[in-house]
Amino acid sequence: MSGRPFAPRLPGTELAALVTEAVDELTRRLAQDVAAPADSHNALTDARQRALVHLHVLGSVRKAIRHLEDEAARAAAANGATYPEIGQASNMSRQGARRRWPGLVTGRTTHPTTRPTPRSS
């Protein structure tokens, strides 16, 4: 790896808890904005409708996150990050990052595949 290794300030579990809380709050607000008005005042129907709209919004968030991850991986590679660094930053192995983003990181140096044969004098 070149440069400084990736080192988050917060432990993964603490960051995950903060992200979960923020995403839950955001998606619940978005669900309120996109929900169709309820046809009846049946509490069970209203609760089911809210849960389904929330689920729908979470699916859209998952797609958006995937797109944003792709953009961030491209930006990291464009700025010299390697597959091991991209994998670590995205919580996957180097091989996982290579499978997810094939061709993203290209070789920066060439390594000869064969050694030159010595000349006889």
PDB file of N, CA and C in Angstrom, residues 1-8 72-73 75-95 97-98 101 104-105 108:
ATOM      1  N   MET A   1       0.838  -1.172   0.000  1.00  0.00           N
ATOM      2  CA  MET A   1       0.000   0.000   0.000  1.00  0.00           C
ATOM      3  C   MET A   1       0.885   1.238   0.000  1.00  0.00           C
ATOM      4  N   SER A   2       0.454   2.214  -0.729  1.00  0.00           N
ATOM      5  CA  SER A   2       1.215   3.445  -0.765  1.00  0.00           C
ATOM      6  C   SER A   2       0.552   4.472   0.133  1.00  0.00           C
ATOM      7  N   GLY A   3       1.355   5.407   0.651  1.00  0.00           N
ATOM      8  CA  GLY A   3       0.794   6.459   1.477  1.00  0.00           C
ATOM      9  C   GLY A   3       0.393   5.963   2.843  1.00  0.00           C
ATOM     10  N   ARG A   4      -0.380   6.777   3.523  1.00  0.00           N
ATOM     11  CA  ARG A   4      -0.856   6.438   4.853  1.00  0.00           C
ATOM     12  C   ARG A   4      -1.974   5.420   4.776  1.00  0.00           C
ATOM     13  N   PRO A   5      -1.948   4.376   5.621  1.00  0.00           N
ATOM     14  CA  PRO A   5      -3.038   3.402   5.575  1.00  0.00           C
ATOM     15  C   PRO A   5      -4.351   4.022   6.044  1.00  0.00           C
ATOM     16  N   PHE A   6      -5.442   3.484   5.537  1.00  0.00           N
ATOM     17  CA  PHE A   6      -6.776   3.946   5.917  1.00  0.00           C
ATOM     18  C   PHE A   6      -7.012   3.601   7.382  1.00  0.00           C
ATOM     19  N   ALA A   7      -7.377   4.577   8.176  1.00  0.00           N
ATOM     20  CA  ALA A   7      -7.634   4.351   9.598  1.00  0.00           C
ATOM     21  C   ALA A   7      -8.804   5.211  10.040  1.00  0.00           C
ATOM     22  N   PRO A   8      -9.993   4.619  10.197  1.00  0.00           N
ATOM     23  CA  PRO A   8     -11.144   5.404  10.644  1.00  0.00           C
ATOM     24  C   PRO A   8     -10.975   5.847  12.093  1.00  0.00           C
ATOM     25  N   ALA A  72     -17.345   6.645  -5.069  1.00  0.00           N
ATOM     26  CA  ALA A  72     -16.254   6.814  -4.109  1.00  0.00           C
ATOM     27  C   ALA A  72     -15.087   5.884  -4.434  1.00  0.00           C
ATOM     28  N   ALA A  73     -15.384   4.663  -4.866  1.00  0.00           N
ATOM     29  CA  ALA A  73     -14.318   3.725  -5.234  1.00  0.00           C
ATOM     30  C   ALA A  73     -13.567   4.240  -6.462  1.00  0.00           C
ATOM     31  N   ALA A  75     -13.260   7.381  -7.338  1.00  0.00           N
ATOM     32  CA  ALA A  75     -12.479   8.533  -6.892  1.00  0.00           C
ATOM     33  C   ALA A  75     -11.233   8.081  -6.138  1.00  0.00           C
ATOM     34  N   ALA A  76     -11.372   7.075  -5.297  1.00  0.00           N
ATOM     35  CA  ALA A  76     -10.216   6.567  -4.549  1.00  0.00           C
ATOM     36  C   ALA A  76      -9.164   6.016  -5.507  1.00  0.00           C
ATOM     37  N   ALA A  77      -9.608   5.228  -6.491  1.00  0.00           N
ATOM     38  CA  ALA A  77      -8.673   4.662  -7.463  1.00  0.00           C
ATOM     39  C   ALA A  77      -8.024   5.761  -8.292  1.00  0.00           C
ATOM     40  N   ALA A  78      -8.801   6.753  -8.688  1.00  0.00           N
ATOM     41  CA  ALA A  78      -8.256   7.859  -9.479  1.00  0.00           C
ATOM     42  C   ALA A  78      -7.207   8.644  -8.697  1.00  0.00           C
ATOM     43  N   ASN A  79      -7.297   8.572  -7.368  1.00  0.00           N
ATOM     44  CA  ASN A  79      -6.338   9.268  -6.521  1.00  0.00           C
ATOM     45  C   ASN A  79      -5.248   8.334  -5.998  1.00  0.00           C
ATOM     46  N   GLY A  80      -5.108   7.161  -6.633  1.00  0.00           N
ATOM     47  CA  GLY A  80      -3.985   6.279  -6.336  1.00  0.00           C
ATOM     48  C   GLY A  80      -4.235   5.161  -5.355  1.00  0.00           C
ATOM     49  N   ALA A  81      -5.470   4.976  -4.893  1.00  0.00           N
ATOM     50  CA  ALA A  81      -5.739   3.892  -3.946  1.00  0.00           C
ATOM     51  C   ALA A  81      -5.600   2.543  -4.627  1.00  0.00           C
ATOM     52  N   THR A  82      -5.173   1.568  -3.874  1.00  0.00           N
ATOM     53  CA  THR A  82      -5.006   0.208  -4.372  1.00  0.00           C
ATOM     54  C   THR A  82      -6.230  -0.628  -4.002  1.00  0.00           C
ATOM     55  N   TYR A  83      -6.346  -1.820  -4.604  1.00  0.00           N
ATOM     56  CA  TYR A  83      -7.453  -2.704  -4.230  1.00  0.00           C
ATOM     57  C   TYR A  83      -7.436  -3.066  -2.742  1.00  0.00           C
ATOM     58  N   PRO A  84      -6.281  -3.338  -2.126  1.00  0.00           N
ATOM     59  CA  PRO A  84      -6.321  -3.616  -0.686  1.00  0.00           C
ATOM     60  C   PRO A  84      -6.874  -2.433   0.115  1.00  0.00           C
ATOM     61  N   GLU A  85      -6.505  -1.213  -0.267  1.00  0.00           N
ATOM     62  CA  GLU A  85      -7.010  -0.031   0.439  1.00  0.00           C
ATOM     63  C   GLU A  85      -8.509   0.149   0.205  1.00  0.00           C
ATOM     64  N   ILE A  86      -8.951  -0.013  -1.029  1.00  0.00           N
ATOM     65  CA  ILE A  86     -10.374   0.127  -1.354  1.00  0.00           C
ATOM     66  C   ILE A  86     -11.171  -0.957  -0.642  1.00  0.00           C
ATOM     67  N   GLY A  87     -10.641  -2.169  -0.627  1.00  0.00           N
ATOM     68  CA  GLY A  87     -11.309  -3.261   0.083  1.00  0.00           C
ATOM     69  C   GLY A  87     -11.453  -2.965   1.566  1.00  0.00           C
ATOM     70  N   GLN A  88     -10.365  -2.519   2.194  1.00  0.00           N
ATOM     71  CA  GLN A  88     -10.406  -2.213   3.624  1.00  0.00           C
ATOM     72  C   GLN A  88     -11.417  -1.107   3.904  1.00  0.00           C
ATOM     73  N   ALA A  89     -11.406  -0.063   3.092  1.00  0.00           N
ATOM     74  CA  ALA A  89     -12.320   1.064   3.304  1.00  0.00           C
ATOM     75  C   ALA A  89     -13.779   0.664   3.102  1.00  0.00           C
ATOM     76  N   SER A  90     -14.019  -0.330   2.267  1.00  0.00           N
ATOM     77  CA  SER A  90     -15.401  -0.754   1.996  1.00  0.00           C
ATOM     78  C   SER A  90     -15.760  -2.051   2.719  1.00  0.00           C
ATOM     79  N   ASN A  91     -14.978  -2.411   3.733  1.00  0.00           N
ATOM     80  CA  ASN A  91     -15.255  -3.586   4.567  1.00  0.00           C
ATOM     81  C   ASN A  91     -15.332  -4.882   3.773  1.00  0.00           C
ATOM     82  N   MET A  92     -14.402  -5.043   2.845  1.00  0.00           N
ATOM     83  CA  MET A  92     -14.310  -6.299   2.099  1.00  0.00           C
ATOM     84  C   MET A  92     -12.846  -6.600   1.837  1.00  0.00           C
ATOM     85  N   SER A  93     -12.597  -7.767   1.334  1.00  0.00           N
ATOM     86  CA  SER A  93     -11.225  -8.145   1.021  1.00  0.00           C
ATOM     87  C   SER A  93     -10.763  -7.472  -0.267  1.00  0.00           C
ATOM     88  N   ARG A  94      -9.472  -7.549  -0.509  1.00  0.00           N
ATOM     89  CA  ARG A  94      -8.917  -7.051  -1.771  1.00  0.00           C
ATOM     90  C   ARG A  94      -9.593  -7.754  -2.934  1.00  0.00           C
ATOM     91  N   GLN A  95      -9.762  -9.069  -2.810  1.00  0.00           N
ATOM     92  CA  GLN A  95     -10.402  -9.836  -3.878  1.00  0.00           C
ATOM     93  C   GLN A  95     -11.856  -9.417  -4.061  1.00  0.00           C
ATOM     94  N   ALA A  97     -13.093  -6.447  -3.471  1.00  0.00           N
ATOM     95  CA  ALA A  97     -13.078  -5.141  -4.143  1.00  0.00           C
ATOM     96  C   ALA A  97     -12.772  -5.310  -5.627  1.00  0.00           C
ATOM     97  N   ARG A  98     -11.843  -6.199  -5.943  1.00  0.00           N
ATOM     98  CA  ARG A  98     -11.491  -6.445  -7.350  1.00  0.00           C
ATOM     99  C   ARG A  98     -12.681  -7.032  -8.116  1.00  0.00           C
ATOM    100  N   TRP A 101     -15.373  -4.111  -8.429  1.00  0.00           N
ATOM    101  CA  TRP A 101     -14.970  -3.038  -9.337  1.00  0.00           C
ATOM    102  C   TRP A 101     -13.825  -3.507 -10.238  1.00  0.00           C
ATOM    103  N   LEU A 104     -10.842  -1.296 -12.080  1.00  0.00           N
ATOM    104  CA  LEU A 104     -10.823   0.025 -11.464  1.00  0.00           C
ATOM    105  C   LEU A 104      -9.403   0.491 -11.192  1.00  0.00           C
ATOM    106  N   VAL A 105      -8.598  -0.397 -10.668  1.00  0.00           N
ATOM    107  CA  VAL A 105      -7.207  -0.086 -10.357  1.00  0.00           C
ATOM    108  C   VAL A 105      -6.348  -0.733 -11.423  1.00  0.00           C
ATOM    109  N   ARG A 108       0.411   0.503 -11.997  1.00  0.00           N
ATOM    110  CA  ARG A 108       1.121   1.768 -12.157  1.00  0.00           C
ATOM    111  C   ARG A 108       2.572   1.551 -12.562  1.00  0.00           C
TER     112      ARG A 108
END
